[in-house]
mmCIF file of C-alpha atoms in Angstrom:
data_model
loop_
_atom_site.group_PDB
_atom_site.id
_atom_site.type_symbol
_atom_site.label_atom_id
_atom_site.label_comp_id
_atom_site.label_asym_id
_atom_site.label_seq_id
_atom_site.Cartn_x
_atom_site.Cartn_y
_atom_site.Cartn_z
ATOM 1 C CA UNK A 30 -11.952 25.995 -5.994
ATOM 2 C CA UNK A 31 -11.183 24.955 -9.601
ATOM 3 C CA UNK A 32 -14.046 24.356 -12.030
ATOM 4 C CA UNK A 33 -13.546 20.608 -11.646
ATOM 5 C CA UNK A 34 -12.524 19.946 -8.038
ATOM 6 C CA UNK A 35 -10.162 17.040 -7.505
ATOM 7 C CA UNK A 36 -10.068 14.758 -4.489
ATOM 8 C CA UNK A 37 -7.347 12.269 -3.545
ATOM 9 C CA UNK A 38 -8.613 9.033 -1.974
ATOM 10 C CA UNK A 39 -5.997 7.007 -0.117
ATOM 11 C CA UNK A 40 -6.405 3.245 -0.423
ATOM 12 C CA UNK A 41 -9.497 2.973 -2.543
ATOM 13 C CA UNK A 42 -9.988 -0.767 -2.217
ATOM 14 C CA UNK A 43 -13.194 -2.744 -2.527
ATOM 15 C CA UNK A 44 -16.114 -1.076 -0.761
ATOM 16 C CA UNK A 45 -14.511 2.371 -0.682
ATOM 17 C CA UNK A 46 -15.305 2.596 -4.401
ATOM 18 C CA UNK A 47 -18.754 3.705 -3.192
ATOM 19 C CA UNK A 48 -17.117 6.873 -1.865
ATOM 20 C CA UNK A 49 -15.188 7.414 -5.098
ATOM 21 C CA UNK A 50 -18.417 7.045 -7.074
ATOM 22 C CA UNK A 51 -20.137 9.596 -4.821
ATOM 23 C CA UNK A 52 -17.433 12.169 -5.626
ATOM 24 C CA UNK A 53 -17.631 11.364 -9.342
ATOM 25 C CA UNK A 54 -21.415 11.819 -9.377
ATOM 26 C CA UNK A 55 -20.937 15.317 -7.976
ATOM 27 C CA UNK A 56 -18.578 16.241 -10.812
ATOM 28 C CA UNK A 57 -15.258 15.843 -9.010
ATOM 29 C CA UNK A 58 -12.175 14.161 -10.413
ATOM 30 C CA UNK A 59 -10.433 11.563 -8.250
ATOM 31 C CA UNK A 60 -6.791 10.552 -7.848
ATOM 32 C CA UNK A 61 -6.085 7.239 -6.181
ATOM 33 C CA UNK A 62 -3.199 7.034 -3.702
ATOM 34 C CA UNK A 63 -1.949 3.621 -2.584
ATOM 35 C CA UNK A 64 -0.363 3.730 0.878
ATOM 36 C CA UNK A 65 1.889 0.688 0.369
ATOM 37 C CA UNK A 66 3.492 -0.874 -2.724
ATOM 38 C CA UNK A 67 2.017 -4.260 -1.789
ATOM 39 C CA UNK A 68 -1.766 -4.521 -1.600
ATOM 40 C CA UNK A 69 -3.092 -6.128 1.634
ATOM 41 C CA UNK A 70 -4.058 -9.753 1.017
ATOM 42 C CA UNK A 71 -7.768 -9.218 1.721
ATOM 43 C CA UNK A 72 -7.892 -6.379 -0.834
ATOM 44 C CA UNK A 73 -6.100 -8.068 -3.706
ATOM 45 C CA UNK A 74 -7.788 -8.458 -7.041
ATOM 46 C CA UNK A 75 -8.093 -6.723 -10.379
ATOM 47 C CA UNK A 76 -8.606 -2.962 -10.073
ATOM 48 C CA UNK A 77 -10.284 -0.814 -12.679
ATOM 49 C CA UNK A 78 -8.360 2.454 -12.658
ATOM 50 C CA UNK A 79 -10.318 4.056 -15.489
ATOM 51 C CA UNK A 80 -12.268 6.313 -13.096
ATOM 52 C CA UNK A 81 -9.098 7.839 -11.636
ATOM 53 C CA UNK A 82 -7.118 10.775 -12.960
ATOM 54 C CA UNK A 83 -3.926 9.142 -11.644
ATOM 55 C CA UNK A 84 -2.740 6.293 -9.415
ATOM 56 C CA UNK A 85 0.076 7.298 -7.053
ATOM 57 C CA UNK A 86 1.906 4.592 -5.110
ATOM 58 C CA UNK A 87 3.503 5.712 -1.839
ATOM 59 C CA UNK A 88 6.894 4.041 -1.380
ATOM 60 C CA UNK A 89 7.850 5.487 1.981
ATOM 61 C CA UNK A 90 8.998 8.959 0.918
ATOM 62 C CA UNK A 91 6.280 11.278 2.240
ATOM 63 C CA UNK A 92 7.719 14.383 0.580
ATOM 64 C CA UNK A 93 7.840 12.665 -2.821
ATOM 65 C CA UNK A 94 4.282 11.412 -2.505
ATOM 66 C CA UNK A 95 3.115 14.847 -1.366
ATOM 67 C CA UNK A 96 4.716 16.443 -4.434
ATOM 68 C CA UNK A 97 2.985 13.958 -6.717
ATOM 69 C CA UNK A 98 -0.350 14.642 -5.028
ATOM 70 C CA UNK A 99 0.139 18.417 -4.975
ATOM 71 C CA UNK A 100 0.696 18.426 -8.737
ATOM 72 C CA UNK A 101 -3.023 17.636 -9.103
ATOM 73 C CA UNK A 102 -4.046 20.606 -6.904
ATOM 74 C CA UNK A 103 -6.523 18.595 -4.769
ATOM 75 C CA UNK A 104 -9.154 20.223 -2.587
ATOM 76 C CA UNK A 105 -9.044 17.276 -0.174
ATOM 77 C CA UNK A 106 -7.198 14.093 0.728
ATOM 78 C CA UNK A 107 -9.553 11.469 2.164
ATOM 79 C CA UNK A 108 -8.948 7.978 3.563
ATOM 80 C CA UNK A 109 -10.741 5.355 1.521
ATOM 81 C CA UNK A 110 -10.364 2.748 4.252
ATOM 82 C CA UNK A 111 -8.640 1.932 7.525
ATOM 83 C CA UNK A 112 -5.205 1.403 5.966
ATOM 84 C CA UNK A 113 -5.289 4.871 4.413
ATOM 85 C CA UNK A 114 -6.008 6.908 7.542
ATOM 86 C CA UNK A 115 -2.470 7.757 8.623
ATOM 87 C CA UNK A 116 -1.192 8.636 5.151
ATOM 88 C CA UNK A 117 -4.296 10.750 4.469
ATOM 89 C CA UNK A 118 -3.651 12.598 7.745
ATOM 90 C CA UNK A 119 -0.017 13.220 6.824
ATOM 91 C CA UNK A 120 -0.677 14.333 3.243
ATOM 92 C CA UNK A 121 -3.590 16.632 4.100
ATOM 93 C CA UNK A 122 -1.569 18.242 6.904
ATOM 94 C CA UNK A 123 1.539 18.697 4.757
ATOM 95 C CA UNK A 124 -0.471 20.192 1.868
ATOM 96 C CA UNK A 125 -2.464 22.603 4.058
ATOM 97 C CA UNK A 126 -5.822 20.999 3.258
ATOM 98 C CA UNK A 127 -8.686 20.278 5.682
ATOM 99 C CA UNK A 128 -7.025 17.760 7.995
ATOM 100 C CA UNK A 129 -7.332 15.818 11.209
ATOM 101 C CA UNK A 130 -3.586 16.262 11.584
ATOM 102 C CA UNK A 131 -0.953 13.746 12.593
ATOM 103 C CA UNK A 132 -0.764 14.396 16.337
ATOM 104 C CA UNK A 133 -3.462 11.803 17.081
ATOM 105 C CA UNK A 134 -3.128 9.631 13.978
ATOM 106 C CA UNK A 135 -1.865 6.670 15.993
ATOM 107 C CA UNK A 136 -4.815 6.948 18.387
ATOM 108 C CA UNK A 137 -7.194 6.788 15.440
ATOM 109 C CA UNK A 138 -5.666 3.493 14.245
ATOM 110 C CA UNK A 139 -4.285 1.683 17.295
ATOM 111 C CA UNK A 140 -7.137 0.165 19.326
ATOM 112 C CA UNK A 141 -5.250 0.402 22.624
ATOM 113 C CA UNK A 142 -4.184 4.028 22.177
ATOM 114 C CA UNK A 143 -7.699 4.869 20.985
ATOM 115 C CA UNK A 144 -9.369 3.780 24.215
ATOM 116 C CA UNK A 145 -6.585 5.319 26.328
ATOM 117 C CA UNK A 146 -7.066 8.657 24.545
ATOM 118 C CA UNK A 147 -10.824 8.605 25.034
ATOM 119 C CA UNK A 148 -10.394 7.690 28.700
ATOM 120 C CA UNK A 149 -7.885 10.514 29.249
ATOM 121 C CA UNK A 150 -10.463 12.913 27.795
ATOM 122 C CA UNK A 151 -12.765 11.961 30.653
ATOM 123 C CA UNK A 152 -15.144 9.754 28.654
ATOM 124 C CA UNK A 153 -16.424 6.351 29.678
ATOM 125 C CA UNK A 154 -14.091 3.648 28.340
ATOM 126 C CA UNK A 155 -13.374 -0.029 28.841
ATOM 127 C CA UNK A 156 -10.686 -1.232 31.228
ATOM 128 C CA UNK A 157 -7.842 -2.623 29.167
ATOM 129 C CA UNK A 158 -4.250 -3.817 29.045
ATOM 130 C CA UNK A 159 -1.509 -3.786 26.416
ATOM 131 C CA UNK A 160 -0.122 -7.336 26.292
ATOM 132 C CA UNK A 161 2.871 -8.870 24.563
ATOM 133 C CA UNK A 162 2.838 -12.336 26.129
ATOM 134 C CA UNK A 163 0.421 -14.827 27.612
ATOM 135 C CA UNK A 164 1.761 -14.466 31.162
ATOM 136 C CA UNK A 165 0.701 -10.822 31.233
ATOM 137 C CA UNK A 166 -2.785 -11.531 29.936
ATOM 138 C CA UNK A 167 -3.286 -14.382 32.417
ATOM 139 C CA UNK A 168 -2.475 -12.048 35.286
ATOM 140 C CA UNK A 169 -4.635 -9.217 33.970
ATOM 141 C CA UNK A 170 -7.609 -11.499 33.291
ATOM 142 C CA UNK A 171 -7.306 -12.906 36.785
ATOM 143 C CA UNK A 172 -7.418 -9.408 38.272
ATOM 144 C CA UNK A 173 -10.417 -8.325 36.179
ATOM 145 C CA UNK A 174 -12.440 -11.527 36.235
ATOM 146 C CA UNK A 175 -15.376 -12.457 34.047
ATOM 147 C CA UNK A 176 -15.180 -12.412 30.255
ATOM 148 C CA UNK A 177 -12.571 -10.352 28.427
ATOM 149 C CA UNK A 178 -11.894 -9.581 24.778
ATOM 150 C CA UNK A 179 -8.485 -10.119 23.174
ATOM 151 C CA UNK A 180 -7.844 -8.556 19.766
ATOM 152 C CA UNK A 181 -5.079 -7.195 17.542
ATOM 153 C CA UNK A 182 -3.988 -3.582 17.970
ATOM 154 C CA UNK A 183 -5.010 -2.997 14.345
ATOM 155 C CA UNK A 184 -7.631 -4.947 12.442
ATOM 156 C CA UNK A 185 -11.157 -4.692 11.079
ATOM 157 C CA UNK A 186 -14.406 -6.600 10.478
ATOM 158 C CA UNK A 187 -14.098 -8.575 13.715
ATOM 159 C CA UNK A 188 -11.025 -10.412 12.435
ATOM 160 C CA UNK A 189 -8.793 -11.770 15.185
ATOM 161 C CA UNK A 190 -11.245 -10.929 17.999
ATOM 162 C CA UNK A 191 -11.460 -13.540 20.794
ATOM 163 C CA UNK A 192 -14.001 -13.684 23.629
ATOM 164 C CA UNK A 193 -12.365 -15.349 26.619
ATOM 165 C CA UNK A 194 -14.006 -16.608 29.815
ATOM 166 C CA UNK A 195 -10.873 -17.910 31.567
ATOM 167 C CA UNK A 196 -7.226 -16.846 31.816
ATOM 168 C CA UNK A 197 -6.335 -20.025 29.914
ATOM 169 C CA UNK A 198 -8.564 -18.970 27.006
ATOM 170 C CA UNK A 199 -7.016 -15.494 27.084
ATOM 171 C CA UNK A 200 -3.510 -16.983 26.947
ATOM 172 C CA UNK A 201 -4.495 -19.090 23.936
ATOM 173 C CA UNK A 202 -5.979 -16.007 22.254
ATOM 174 C CA UNK A 203 -2.757 -14.027 22.751
ATOM 175 C CA UNK A 204 -0.766 -16.906 21.266
ATOM 176 C CA UNK A 205 -3.099 -16.892 18.258
ATOM 177 C CA UNK A 206 -2.900 -13.107 17.752
ATOM 178 C CA UNK A 207 0.774 -12.325 18.310
ATOM 179 C CA UNK A 208 2.877 -13.318 15.345
ATOM 180 C CA UNK A 209 -0.103 -13.701 13.021
ATOM 181 C CA UNK A 210 -1.061 -11.275 10.250
ATOM 182 C CA UNK A 211 -4.013 -8.947 10.586
ATOM 183 C CA UNK A 212 -6.404 -8.217 7.718
ATOM 184 C CA UNK A 213 -4.052 -5.474 6.520
ATOM 185 C CA UNK A 214 -1.226 -8.012 6.005
ATOM 186 C CA UNK A 215 0.665 -6.550 8.984
ATOM 187 C CA UNK A 216 2.312 -8.764 11.600
ATOM 188 C CA UNK A 217 0.747 -8.475 15.052
ATOM 189 C CA UNK A 218 3.502 -7.779 17.607
ATOM 190 C CA UNK A 219 1.151 -7.219 20.545
ATOM 191 C CA UNK A 220 -2.507 -7.425 21.494
ATOM 192 C CA UNK A 221 -5.020 -5.498 23.532
ATOM 193 C CA UNK A 222 -7.106 -7.124 26.261
ATOM 194 C CA UNK A 223 -10.306 -5.347 27.260
ATOM 195 C CA UNK A 224 -13.145 -5.996 29.643
ATOM 196 C CA UNK A 225 -16.215 -7.406 27.923
ATOM 197 C CA UNK A 226 -18.942 -4.794 27.702
ATOM 198 C CA UNK A 227 -22.431 -6.225 28.201
ATOM 199 C CA UNK A 228 -24.908 -4.215 26.205
ATOM 200 C CA UNK A 229 -26.317 -3.583 22.760
ATOM 201 C CA UNK A 230 -23.754 -2.505 20.194
ATOM 202 C CA UNK A 231 -24.417 0.324 17.738
ATOM 203 C CA UNK A 232 -22.543 1.537 14.670
ATOM 204 C CA UNK A 233 -22.648 5.305 14.346
ATOM 205 C CA UNK A 234 -21.525 6.743 11.002
ATOM 206 C CA UNK A 235 -20.637 10.427 11.038
ATOM 207 C CA UNK A 236 -19.173 13.192 8.879
ATOM 208 C CA UNK A 237 -17.452 16.290 10.217
ATOM 209 C CA UNK A 238 -16.401 19.679 8.907
ATOM 210 C CA UNK A 239 -14.425 22.050 11.130
ATOM 211 C CA UNK A 240 -15.502 20.032 14.211
ATOM 212 C CA UNK A 241 -19.183 20.297 13.305
ATOM 213 C CA UNK A 242 -20.431 16.704 13.374
ATOM 214 C CA UNK A 243 -23.313 15.188 11.430
ATOM 215 C CA UNK A 244 -24.596 11.815 12.616
ATOM 216 C CA UNK A 245 -25.573 10.309 9.281
ATOM 217 C CA UNK A 246 -26.934 6.945 10.337
ATOM 218 C CA UNK A 247 -27.068 4.671 13.363
ATOM 219 C CA UNK A 248 -27.218 0.878 13.024
ATOM 220 C CA UNK A 249 -28.220 -1.428 15.878
ATOM 221 C CA UNK A 250 -26.522 -4.832 15.891
ATOM 222 C CA UNK A 251 -27.812 -8.169 17.097
ATOM 223 C CA UNK A 252 -25.525 -11.030 18.043
ATOM 224 C CA UNK A 253 -25.569 -14.786 18.413
ATOM 225 C CA UNK A 254 -23.261 -17.451 19.815
ATOM 226 C CA UNK A 255 -22.142 -19.709 16.972
ATOM 227 C CA UNK A 256 -19.135 -21.619 15.651
ATOM 228 C CA UNK A 257 -17.208 -21.170 18.857
ATOM 229 C CA UNK A 258 -17.657 -17.378 18.839
ATOM 230 C CA UNK A 259 -19.484 -16.113 21.923
ATOM 231 C CA UNK A 260 -20.518 -12.782 20.420
ATOM 232 C CA UNK A 261 -20.913 -13.068 16.651
ATOM 233 C CA UNK A 262 -22.577 -10.130 14.880
ATOM 234 C CA UNK A 263 -25.342 -11.491 12.652
ATOM 235 C CA UNK A 264 -27.664 -8.587 11.737
ATOM 236 C CA UNK A 265 -27.606 -4.796 11.727
ATOM 237 C CA UNK A 266 -30.749 -2.649 11.657
ATOM 238 C CA UNK A 267 -30.945 0.967 10.499
ATOM 239 C CA UNK A 268 -32.482 3.007 13.302
ATOM 240 C CA UNK A 269 -34.817 5.990 12.952
ATOM 241 C CA UNK A 270 -32.860 9.231 12.993
ATOM 242 C CA UNK A 271 -34.352 10.539 16.234
ATOM 243 C CA UNK A 272 -35.059 8.954 19.609
ATOM 244 C CA UNK A 273 -33.785 8.809 23.195
ATOM 245 C CA UNK A 274 -31.173 6.148 22.435
ATOM 246 C CA UNK A 275 -30.082 7.927 19.259
ATOM 247 C CA UNK A 276 -29.653 11.189 21.159
ATOM 248 C CA UNK A 277 -27.409 9.507 23.754
ATOM 249 C CA UNK A 278 -25.350 7.816 21.056
ATOM 250 C CA UNK A 279 -25.008 11.012 19.018
ATOM 251 C CA UNK A 280 -23.815 13.039 22.006
ATOM 252 C CA UNK A 281 -21.269 10.426 23.068
ATOM 253 C CA UNK A 282 -20.047 9.854 19.498
ATOM 254 C CA UNK A 283 -19.425 13.589 19.127
ATOM 255 C CA UNK A 284 -17.316 13.579 22.282
ATOM 256 C CA UNK A 285 -15.321 10.600 20.964
ATOM 257 C CA UNK A 286 -14.667 12.408 17.686
ATOM 258 C CA UNK A 287 -13.410 15.457 19.572
ATOM 259 C CA UNK A 288 -11.212 13.334 21.829
ATOM 260 C CA UNK A 289 -9.626 11.605 18.812
ATOM 261 C CA UNK A 290 -9.135 14.868 16.930
ATOM 262 C CA UNK A 291 -11.525 13.997 14.104
ATOM 263 C CA UNK A 292 -12.391 17.448 12.803
ATOM 264 C CA UNK A 293 -12.966 16.633 9.149
ATOM 265 C CA UNK A 294 -14.418 13.828 7.098
ATOM 266 C CA UNK A 295 -16.159 10.519 7.744
ATOM 267 C CA UNK A 296 -15.875 8.360 10.848
ATOM 268 C CA UNK A 297 -17.288 5.053 12.013
ATOM 269 C CA UNK A 298 -17.852 4.782 15.776
ATOM 270 C CA UNK A 299 -18.827 1.502 17.433
ATOM 271 C CA UNK A 300 -20.483 2.028 20.806
ATOM 272 C CA UNK A 301 -22.108 -0.227 23.379
ATOM 273 C CA UNK A 302 -24.739 1.038 25.765
ATOM 274 C CA UNK A 303 -24.178 -0.748 29.054
ATOM 275 C CA UNK A 304 -25.952 -0.165 32.360
ATOM 276 C CA UNK A 305 -23.793 2.883 33.078
ATOM 277 C CA UNK A 306 -24.297 4.418 29.631
ATOM 278 C CA UNK A 307 -22.492 4.574 26.259
ATOM 279 C CA UNK A 308 -18.950 3.173 26.074
ATOM 280 C CA UNK A 309 -16.621 3.110 23.083
ATOM 281 C CA UNK A 310 -15.800 -0.224 21.456
ATOM 282 C CA UNK A 311 -13.617 1.277 18.720
ATOM 283 C CA UNK A 312 -13.657 3.956 16.035
ATOM 284 C CA UNK A 313 -12.242 4.552 12.581
ATOM 285 C CA UNK A 314 -11.589 7.837 10.778
ATOM 286 C CA UNK A 315 -13.043 6.571 7.514
ATOM 287 C CA UNK A 316 -16.297 5.632 5.817
ATOM 288 C CA UNK A 317 -18.401 2.868 7.396
ATOM 289 C CA UNK A 318 -17.857 -0.627 5.993
ATOM 290 C CA UNK A 319 -19.908 -3.498 4.550
ATOM 291 C CA UNK A 320 -21.869 -1.250 2.166
ATOM 292 C CA UNK A 321 -23.936 0.169 5.057
ATOM 293 C CA UNK A 322 -23.741 3.797 3.825
ATOM 294 C CA UNK A 323 -24.918 2.665 0.384
ATOM 295 C CA UNK A 324 -28.038 1.027 1.811
ATOM 296 C CA UNK A 325 -28.676 3.934 4.171
ATOM 297 C CA UNK A 326 -28.665 6.085 1.051
ATOM 298 C CA UNK A 327 -31.415 3.909 -0.466
ATOM 299 C CA UNK A 328 -33.453 3.910 2.733
ATOM 300 C CA UNK A 329 -33.079 7.553 3.731
ATOM 301 C CA UNK A 330 -32.268 9.395 0.515
ATOM 302 C CA UNK A 331 -28.881 10.516 1.897
ATOM 303 C CA UNK A 332 -26.079 8.861 3.814
ATOM 304 C CA UNK A 333 -22.510 9.212 5.010
ATOM 305 C CA UNK A 334 -21.456 9.134 1.336
ATOM 306 C CA UNK A 335 -23.434 12.270 0.429
ATOM 307 C CA UNK A 336 -22.421 14.097 3.595
ATOM 308 C CA UNK A 337 -18.728 13.354 3.005
ATOM 309 C CA UNK A 338 -18.963 14.848 -0.470
ATOM 310 C CA UNK A 339 -20.692 17.944 0.926
ATOM 311 C CA UNK A 340 -18.128 18.342 3.704
ATOM 312 C CA UNK A 341 -15.252 18.532 1.224
ATOM 313 C CA UNK A 342 -16.835 20.023 -1.911
ATOM 314 C CA UNK A 343 -19.549 22.275 -0.479
ATOM 315 C CA UNK A 344 -18.878 23.044 3.191
ATOM 316 C CA UNK A 345 -21.397 25.896 3.228
ATOM 317 C CA UNK A 346 -24.142 23.461 2.230
ATOM 318 C CA UNK A 347 -22.924 21.029 4.898
ATOM 319 C CA UNK A 348 -23.057 23.677 7.626
ATOM 320 C CA UNK A 349 -26.494 24.903 6.560
ATOM 321 C CA UNK A 350 -28.054 21.411 6.538
ATOM 322 C CA UNK A 351 -26.172 19.333 9.100
ATOM 323 C CA UNK A 352 -29.140 19.228 11.499
ATOM 324 C CA UNK A 353 -31.786 18.440 8.864
ATOM 325 C CA UNK A 354 -33.815 15.239 8.732
ATOM 326 C CA UNK A 355 -33.357 12.768 5.886
ATOM 327 C CA UNK A 356 -35.608 12.910 2.788
ATOM 328 C CA UNK A 357 -36.965 9.358 3.302
ATOM 329 C CA UNK A 358 -37.621 7.070 6.265
ATOM 330 C CA UNK A 359 -37.546 3.452 5.074
ATOM 331 C CA UNK A 360 -36.390 0.632 7.331
ATOM 332 C CA UNK A 361 -33.415 -1.510 6.428
ATOM 333 C CA UNK A 362 -31.639 -4.600 7.762
ATOM 334 C CA UNK A 363 -28.410 -6.250 6.737
ATOM 335 C CA UNK A 364 -28.628 -9.969 7.607
ATOM 336 C CA UNK A 365 -25.504 -12.127 7.423
ATOM 337 C CA UNK A 366 -25.863 -15.848 6.767
ATOM 338 C CA UNK A 367 -23.898 -17.882 9.286
ATOM 339 C CA UNK A 368 -22.330 -20.995 7.785
ATOM 340 C CA UNK A 369 -21.772 -23.882 10.232
ATOM 341 C CA UNK A 370 -19.568 -25.706 7.709
ATOM 342 C CA UNK A 371 -16.175 -25.575 6.062
ATOM 343 C CA UNK A 372 -15.815 -27.461 2.807
ATOM 344 C CA UNK A 373 -17.187 -27.318 -0.728
ATOM 345 C CA UNK A 374 -20.623 -25.793 -1.231
ATOM 346 C CA UNK A 375 -23.012 -27.479 -3.661
ATOM 347 C CA UNK A 376 -25.800 -24.930 -3.222
ATOM 348 C CA UNK A 377 -28.265 -23.029 -1.025
ATOM 349 C CA UNK A 378 -31.513 -25.067 -1.098
ATOM 350 C CA UNK A 379 -33.661 -22.378 0.515
ATOM 351 C CA UNK A 380 -32.277 -19.280 -1.135
ATOM 352 C CA UNK A 381 -35.446 -18.739 -3.166
ATOM 353 C CA UNK A 382 -37.473 -18.647 0.046
ATOM 354 C CA UNK A 383 -35.368 -15.694 1.132
ATOM 355 C CA UNK A 384 -35.968 -13.961 -2.190
ATOM 356 C CA UNK A 385 -39.720 -14.346 -1.626
ATOM 357 C CA UNK A 386 -39.725 -12.427 1.667
ATOM 358 C CA UNK A 387 -41.860 -9.298 1.563
ATOM 359 C CA UNK A 388 -39.055 -6.865 2.407
ATOM 360 C CA UNK A 389 -36.370 -8.634 0.343
ATOM 361 C CA UNK A 390 -34.220 -6.163 -1.574
ATOM 362 C CA UNK A 391 -31.212 -8.169 -2.674
ATOM 363 C CA UNK A 392 -28.795 -10.903 -1.704
ATOM 364 C CA UNK A 393 -25.055 -10.427 -1.983
ATOM 365 C CA UNK A 394 -23.475 -13.867 -2.443
ATOM 366 C CA UNK A 395 -19.812 -14.095 -1.452
ATOM 367 C CA UNK A 396 -19.524 -17.893 -1.814
ATOM 368 C CA UNK A 397 -21.147 -19.378 -4.922
ATOM 369 C CA UNK A 398 -21.983 -23.045 -5.486
ATOM 370 C CA UNK A 399 -18.842 -24.980 -6.337
ATOM 371 C CA UNK A 400 -16.624 -22.756 -4.216
ATOM 372 C CA UNK A 401 -15.029 -23.405 -0.846
ATOM 373 C CA UNK A 402 -17.012 -22.182 2.126
ATOM 374 C CA UNK A 403 -15.806 -21.752 5.700
ATOM 375 C CA UNK A 404 -17.498 -21.458 9.043
ATOM 376 C CA UNK A 405 -18.614 -17.922 9.777
ATOM 377 C CA UNK A 406 -16.542 -16.452 12.609
ATOM 378 C CA UNK A 407 -16.392 -12.722 11.722
ATOM 379 C CA UNK A 408 -17.674 -10.099 9.292
ATOM 380 C CA UNK A 409 -15.317 -11.386 6.591
ATOM 381 C CA UNK A 410 -16.759 -14.903 6.489
ATOM 382 C CA UNK A 411 -20.460 -14.440 5.789
ATOM 383 C CA UNK A 412 -21.175 -16.653 2.751
ATOM 384 C CA UNK A 413 -23.981 -14.287 1.774
ATOM 385 C CA UNK A 414 -25.738 -11.197 3.064
ATOM 386 C CA UNK A 415 -29.441 -10.482 2.603
ATOM 387 C CA UNK A 416 -30.578 -6.860 2.489
ATOM 388 C CA UNK A 417 -34.126 -6.058 3.595
ATOM 389 C CA UNK A 418 -35.831 -2.753 2.792
ATOM 390 C CA UNK A 419 -39.427 -1.726 3.551
ATOM 391 C CA UNK A 420 -41.553 1.134 4.860
ATOM 392 C CA UNK A 421 -42.772 -1.102 7.712
ATOM 393 C CA UNK A 422 -40.312 -1.770 10.526
ATOM 394 C CA UNK A 423 -42.310 -4.788 11.679
ATOM 395 C CA UNK A 424 -42.045 -6.354 8.218
ATOM 396 C CA UNK A 425 -38.275 -5.965 8.223
ATOM 397 C CA UNK A 426 -37.982 -7.410 11.742
ATOM 398 C CA UNK A 427 -40.228 -10.358 10.860
ATOM 399 C CA UNK A 428 -38.297 -11.164 7.709
ATOM 400 C CA UNK A 429 -34.955 -10.916 9.492
ATOM 401 C CA UNK A 430 -36.178 -13.417 12.066
ATOM 402 C CA UNK A 431 -37.400 -15.685 9.276
ATOM 403 C CA UNK A 432 -33.939 -15.632 7.700
ATOM 404 C CA UNK A 433 -32.355 -16.611 10.988
ATOM 405 C CA UNK A 434 -34.907 -19.458 11.306
ATOM 406 C CA UNK A 435 -34.104 -20.795 7.828
ATOM 407 C CA UNK A 436 -30.344 -20.284 8.138
ATOM 408 C CA UNK A 437 -29.205 -23.539 9.712
ATOM 409 C CA UNK A 438 -27.307 -26.682 8.685
ATOM 410 C CA UNK A 439 -29.970 -27.647 6.121
ATOM 411 C CA UNK A 440 -29.535 -24.279 4.353
ATOM 412 C CA UNK A 441 -26.159 -25.475 3.023
ATOM 413 C CA UNK A 442 -25.870 -28.368 0.583
ATOM 414 C CA UNK A 443 -22.283 -29.572 0.867
ATOM 415 C CA UNK A 444 -20.324 -31.965 -1.344
ATOM 416 C CA UNK A 445 -17.663 -32.470 1.289
ATOM 417 C CA UNK A 446 -16.596 -31.158 4.655
ATOM 418 C CA UNK A 447 -13.026 -30.036 5.078
ATOM 419 C CA UNK A 448 -10.642 -28.080 7.270
ATOM 420 C CA UNK A 449 -10.996 -24.360 7.953
#
């Protein structure tokens, strides 16, 4: 390894800068690789490239991009986000670096193939159908019965997910999905319909090296019905590292990683525990989103960020410590505010009451007074997120419930109400 190791991060947009910063803090240099000439709409904005040794834009010629990357002699190529997974797989494989390979790349990105692959490996998985028109989804919903979920084959942050109780609702969801753009600015040509899994959902963030898996943190989600969404995620809680539920989740997550060929690097696995046991919702071969690894780092002294750096820069250290407990054991919650309105926001009258909560750590405001606000329907439309951090779990739980109590129509002072 050279004196200053260099890592290539594919699609370092937005929150993945946390991963870049983690590599920089450990003395590595970073090259940014952009998987497409055009930046996805949800990622657009000014980019500060001063932290990067180079910025390589992939224009469809894999060999040319690989030569440009190889010139920097990287020790690793890592996906910064969901859009970078397949190119990171291809570059790392072509350059002979630690890689998950390309054989199962599609299964790590396509939500239908993902569940099919896990099912074929003998793991519990949801019943599902690949649908290209509303007639097919009507028939499938009628055969399955109950509630089903319709979503794009590729997306993130709950965008484009529909919870449907009748075949007519499923047909409308397919019409809404097919032909629209997902959050990666790709046109949806098909959709996946899956049975609705009734159970608590967990987000399991992992890091792997040579098929040795470290479960870095587990977050438990809570959900509400709001704004026409039957199953809207509103809060995530960082769980203690050890426990009966955590053990079940860790074992199942490891099997999912093996089934999807994730041998190296970070992964984000969403799992529901239903009556029969753990079942995969979906997975991503990249760092967990919404700043969760950053706050796990504050609460536990180490997170998926640190373990990813170890896996690529110091694999011996990773192998020696992958079963260790974390240095700290604080409790953390990530509480999304749920706006019932679309229009122009004048202000948040009760925001100072949130700041006064005992476990308050910070509030991340996405919509400031004077800006347009929209009804919250997914993880991309929280107007603000409140982070709670405390050594008492009960204090965090109490304050999260207080936020949900205060967060209603009177929390938003509007100058006008408008369309979505």
